[in-house]
XYZ file of C-alpha atoms in Angstrom:
353
model
C 0.035 0.013 -0.007
C 2.718 2.362 0.788
C 4.433 1.678 -2.462
C 1.334 2.337 -4.512
C 0.619 5.515 -2.580
C 4.257 6.732 -2.948
C 4.054 6.026 -6.756
C 0.707 8.025 -6.979
C 2.255 10.887 -5.149
C 5.428 10.927 -7.424
C 3.570 10.644 -10.618
C 1.126 13.328 -9.556
C 3.774 15.807 -8.314
C 4.283 19.310 -9.946
C 7.936 18.412 -10.580
C 6.959 15.296 -12.702
C 4.244 17.278 -14.536
C 6.795 20.020 -15.324
C 9.474 17.505 -16.603
C 6.950 15.718 -18.831
C 5.343 18.808 -20.228
C 3.819 19.704 -22.562
C 2.213 16.210 -23.020
C 1.932 15.136 -19.264
C 2.937 12.060 -17.394
C 0.283 9.945 -18.937
C 1.783 10.182 -22.364
C 4.918 8.396 -21.063
C 3.469 5.969 -18.544
C 1.062 4.569 -20.953
C 4.012 3.420 -23.296
C 4.959 1.084 -20.272
C 1.346 0.127 -19.514
C -1.712 1.513 -21.208
C -3.940 1.639 -18.148
C -1.074 3.333 -16.060
C -2.464 6.780 -16.253
C -3.038 9.556 -13.670
C -5.864 11.558 -15.471
C -7.289 9.252 -18.092
C -9.839 6.568 -16.968
C -9.234 3.240 -18.857
C -9.723 -0.368 -18.261
C -8.188 -3.552 -19.454
C -10.208 -6.477 -20.638
C -9.479 -9.445 -18.419
C -12.191 -11.820 -19.545
C -14.237 -12.300 -22.666
C -17.252 -14.669 -22.960
C -19.643 -15.150 -25.750
C -22.428 -17.141 -24.182
C -25.147 -16.256 -26.516
C -25.199 -15.909 -30.343
C -25.938 -12.098 -29.951
C -23.893 -10.853 -27.037
C -20.556 -10.696 -25.519
C -19.687 -10.387 -21.780
C -16.548 -8.318 -20.928
C -14.916 -8.272 -17.518
C -12.910 -4.977 -17.081
C -10.284 -4.102 -14.614
C -10.522 -0.233 -14.360
C -7.438 1.809 -13.572
C -6.924 3.990 -10.531
C -8.024 7.089 -12.601
C -11.529 5.550 -12.692
C -11.907 4.024 -9.356
C -10.573 6.898 -7.420
C -12.879 9.500 -8.829
C -16.106 7.562 -9.360
C -18.634 5.365 -7.256
C -20.667 3.066 -9.243
C -24.292 2.248 -7.958
C -26.209 -0.705 -9.142
C -28.337 0.287 -12.198
C -26.077 3.141 -13.454
C -24.143 3.290 -16.653
C -20.635 3.946 -17.725
C -19.334 5.471 -21.030
C -17.118 3.006 -22.790
C -14.749 4.251 -25.618
C -13.098 2.214 -28.266
C -11.122 3.153 -31.315
C -12.419 1.654 -34.561
C -10.455 2.395 -37.809
C -8.657 5.352 -36.192
C -11.702 6.977 -34.729
C -12.767 7.054 -31.153
C -16.482 5.977 -30.571
C -18.286 6.224 -27.124
C -21.362 4.257 -26.049
C -23.073 3.929 -22.669
C -23.379 0.453 -21.179
C -24.855 -0.650 -17.766
C -22.494 -2.890 -15.777
C -24.096 -6.120 -14.424
C -21.899 -6.418 -11.512
C -22.999 -5.824 -7.883
C -22.006 -2.586 -6.128
C -18.586 -2.646 -4.634
C -16.967 -5.031 -7.055
C -13.416 -4.029 -8.224
C -14.185 -5.175 -11.707
C -16.865 -4.043 -14.135
C -18.842 -6.652 -16.011
C -20.450 -5.485 -19.333
C -22.784 -7.679 -21.288
C -23.294 -6.041 -24.739
C -25.946 -7.141 -27.089
C -25.292 -6.959 -30.749
C -27.647 -4.636 -32.522
C -28.300 -4.734 -36.264
C -26.090 -2.092 -37.733
C -24.553 -1.336 -34.399
C -20.959 -0.404 -35.000
C -19.503 -0.574 -31.489
C -21.508 -3.589 -30.296
C -20.669 -5.583 -33.547
C -16.969 -4.509 -33.226
C -16.817 -5.717 -29.507
C -18.695 -8.980 -30.189
C -16.290 -9.817 -33.082
C -12.876 -8.225 -31.911
C -12.897 -8.081 -27.980
C -10.052 -9.991 -26.553
C -8.267 -10.368 -23.309
C -5.760 -7.469 -22.843
C -7.557 -5.064 -24.895
C -7.692 -1.515 -23.416
C -10.732 0.712 -23.624
C -11.531 4.042 -22.335
C -14.002 4.780 -19.518
C -15.613 8.130 -18.821
C -18.472 9.010 -16.477
C -20.799 7.042 -14.234
C -24.315 8.284 -14.445
C -28.063 7.493 -14.379
C -30.787 7.727 -11.869
C -32.054 4.112 -12.305
C -30.796 3.026 -8.956
C -32.204 1.386 -5.892
C -33.190 3.713 -2.940
C -30.948 3.718 0.213
C -33.844 2.188 2.095
C -34.613 -0.998 0.134
C -38.324 -1.603 -0.642
C -39.634 -4.915 0.882
C -41.188 -6.416 -2.046
C -39.406 -5.718 -5.388
C -40.282 -6.720 -8.828
C -37.573 -6.509 -11.668
C -38.597 -6.683 -15.192
C -36.184 -6.652 -18.274
C -36.146 -7.304 -21.864
C -33.072 -8.134 -23.995
C -29.985 -6.215 -23.050
C -32.021 -4.338 -20.684
C -31.117 -7.232 -18.210
C -27.714 -5.682 -17.226
C -28.792 -2.749 -14.789
C -31.387 -5.105 -13.304
C -28.932 -7.909 -12.903
C -26.659 -5.501 -11.112
C -29.401 -4.530 -8.632
C -30.332 -8.138 -8.221
C -26.858 -9.169 -7.371
C -26.500 -6.294 -4.986
C -29.613 -7.369 -3.160
C -28.543 -10.886 -2.886
C -24.967 -9.869 -1.580
C -26.772 -7.791 1.052
C -28.985 -10.688 2.039
C -32.083 -8.614 1.371
C -34.745 -9.823 3.876
C -37.699 -9.042 1.657
C -39.165 -10.697 -1.562
C -37.718 -10.427 -5.086
C -39.271 -11.401 -8.282
C -37.643 -11.156 -11.662
C -39.195 -11.401 -15.188
C -36.993 -11.539 -18.040
C -37.959 -11.442 -21.652
C -35.757 -12.673 -24.597
C -36.409 -13.648 -28.167
C -35.465 -17.396 -27.319
C -33.844 -19.265 -24.546
C -30.534 -19.451 -26.544
C -30.286 -15.597 -26.570
C -31.274 -15.333 -22.822
C -28.198 -13.887 -20.929
C -27.477 -15.212 -17.404
C -29.783 -18.096 -17.753
C -27.885 -20.416 -15.734
C -27.040 -18.023 -12.896
C -30.655 -17.005 -12.678
C -31.752 -20.497 -12.427
C -29.817 -20.979 -9.218
C -30.208 -17.392 -7.833
C -31.011 -17.616 -4.162
C -33.916 -15.556 -2.678
C -35.522 -14.637 -5.941
C -38.353 -15.812 -7.953
C -37.298 -15.877 -11.584
C -39.761 -16.125 -14.611
C -38.742 -16.060 -18.237
C -40.778 -15.238 -21.378
C -39.668 -15.912 -24.944
C -41.193 -13.681 -27.546
C -40.372 -16.182 -30.336
C -41.096 -19.383 -28.518
C -43.718 -20.756 -25.887
C -41.011 -22.594 -24.047
C -40.699 -20.189 -21.364
C -42.409 -19.790 -17.763
C -44.680 -17.132 -19.255
C -46.253 -17.032 -22.679
C -46.826 -13.622 -24.588
C -46.190 -10.202 -23.492
C -46.326 -8.605 -20.037
C -49.750 -7.953 -18.680
C -51.946 -8.675 -15.567
C -51.367 -12.349 -15.817
C -47.689 -12.141 -15.976
C -47.806 -9.685 -12.992
C -49.933 -12.082 -10.874
C -47.552 -14.977 -11.710
C -44.533 -12.931 -10.655
C -45.510 -10.781 -7.654
C -48.942 -9.188 -7.299
C -48.923 -5.610 -5.699
C -45.146 -5.132 -5.409
C -43.801 -2.276 -3.371
C -41.601 -1.097 -6.234
C -41.127 -2.178 -9.809
C -37.804 -1.685 -11.776
C -38.012 -2.127 -15.498
C -35.398 -1.782 -18.298
C -36.051 -2.743 -21.961
C -37.786 -1.826 -25.111
C -40.248 1.073 -24.868
C -43.216 -1.312 -25.580
C -42.187 -3.436 -22.431
C -41.684 -0.193 -20.324
C -45.102 1.116 -21.220
C -46.743 -2.285 -20.635
C -45.387 -2.342 -17.075
C -46.406 1.224 -16.430
C -50.040 0.364 -17.461
C -50.190 -2.604 -15.072
C -48.110 -1.453 -12.099
C -47.606 1.362 -9.646
C -44.398 2.763 -8.319
C -42.535 2.180 -11.521
C -38.908 3.038 -12.084
C -37.662 2.775 -15.643
C -34.758 2.887 -17.903
C -34.376 2.373 -21.617
C -31.566 2.337 -23.972
C -33.740 2.156 -27.092
C -33.307 5.441 -28.980
C -36.663 7.320 -29.017
C -38.270 8.481 -32.333
C -37.744 12.211 -32.367
C -40.152 14.418 -34.155
C -38.119 17.290 -35.807
C -39.811 20.432 -36.682
C -42.147 19.977 -39.784
C -40.981 23.193 -41.101
C -37.249 23.871 -40.670
C -36.571 27.554 -39.760
C -34.262 28.004 -42.653
C -31.801 29.681 -40.405
C -28.068 29.324 -40.558
C -26.054 26.743 -38.361
C -22.583 27.743 -37.898
C -19.883 25.322 -36.559
C -17.573 28.027 -35.470
C -14.398 26.088 -34.704
C -14.612 24.301 -38.114
C -15.522 27.251 -40.243
C -18.580 25.306 -41.477
C -21.827 27.022 -42.209
C -25.015 25.265 -43.355
C -28.812 25.925 -43.773
C -30.918 24.391 -40.941
C -32.725 21.370 -42.463
C -34.662 20.365 -39.199
C -32.516 17.625 -37.996
C -30.493 17.423 -34.713
C -27.355 19.454 -34.593
C -25.312 16.193 -34.622
C -26.990 14.946 -37.698
C -26.442 18.196 -39.498
C -22.781 18.411 -38.402
C -22.208 14.892 -39.766
C -23.951 15.698 -42.948
C -21.481 18.596 -43.275
C -18.543 16.210 -42.979
C -17.785 16.886 -39.352
C -17.178 13.998 -36.877
C -18.032 15.212 -33.429
C -17.686 12.874 -30.667
C -20.831 11.171 -29.620
C -22.194 8.109 -27.793
C -25.670 7.182 -27.038
C -27.338 9.633 -29.593
C -30.269 9.806 -27.425
C -29.540 12.261 -24.692
C -28.329 10.017 -21.924
C -24.421 10.019 -22.001
C -23.664 13.740 -22.620
C -20.558 12.760 -24.693
C -21.834 15.065 -27.518
C -22.311 18.243 -25.261
C -21.000 21.308 -26.970
C -21.113 25.105 -26.173
C -23.752 27.072 -27.938
C -22.134 30.398 -28.383
C -25.288 32.104 -29.727
C -28.906 31.437 -30.848
C -31.691 29.290 -29.585
C -32.128 25.443 -29.630
C -34.852 23.207 -28.427
C -34.197 19.839 -26.745
C -36.306 17.109 -28.479
C -36.321 14.883 -25.263
C -37.385 17.518 -22.607
C -38.757 20.210 -24.771
C -36.620 22.762 -22.960
C -35.484 25.848 -24.921
C -31.959 27.295 -24.558
C -31.706 31.043 -25.388
C -28.644 32.227 -23.398
C -25.159 32.330 -24.929
C -22.535 30.108 -23.947
C -24.959 27.333 -22.848
C -23.942 23.692 -22.823
C -26.250 21.673 -25.176
C -26.527 17.987 -26.189
C -26.261 18.187 -29.911
C -27.739 14.795 -30.459
C -31.056 15.782 -29.188
C -31.187 19.498 -29.896
C -32.540 21.299 -33.100
C -31.993 24.977 -34.055
C -34.737 27.607 -33.622
C -33.363 30.274 -36.046
C -29.603 31.043 -36.451
C -27.335 29.086 -34.214
C -23.561 29.012 -33.591
C -21.959 25.999 -31.984
C -18.427 25.692 -30.855
C -17.513 22.700 -32.976
């Protein structure tokens, strides 16, 4: 412990920073070990499992720059960055590990046309180094745990729910727990073997392309009655249709969804000018999000979820007015930070990009 602490003090000292300027100590230590950085959060892949035909499970060992600055709560997400063909891509994923674990476990479902998910499914290997940035999300358990908890998930939405379930089991939760998970088929159901032997939880499965599960069809009153009638709290993560079905049949529902919403851009674009000031690019507003218009103009701004969750695409709006398609909020003040993936212009706008 003394050696580790001394190493951190030396590497973080003003003298070392001066001697390694202008690039900083990270540019030198990463040549020895890619995760040995003071300021950049990274993780090494220490295990790779492909247990279903459409998903890959990665176990990550984060470096000190990540663990020292961030506290992960069950149900939250992290921003994972990988380099593909020389370009950095960021996506948000919810770890499935319990709170307090020194490792992060990410189970990533492959989406049709998904660049990052497909890359990781095909190329992820032990020893690969990925970037980590930010722990966020409000889809978490309260400090005072509800007594009767129902979890519902669909597809890759199982990961934050799995994290909550593992956390409660580790805590020896004294109340009742029920878990309903939907997958297309039994072969594509993640964590099937672990859930079959999960202590202290009633687990039911439904398969949308098969009648071989414990439940048949979609979530409704009969599925609720089979799992846990009148739960104190319900946590659901999955496709929008599943989330809405749970809302219609339950009270005290807490939700998360990583399915991009369908945005309704203005029917009549303003015809104003969108200026990407740092790039000296100027275009006529066509009604789409600022991110899409930037990409159409040949720019490559960093982005992640493309749905207003991860904040990777946040940029400074130097002037003009924009509307957030998710919240409806309108930004009129200069030098405001906006998420360009979900913001559309309202007249002339200038973005520091």
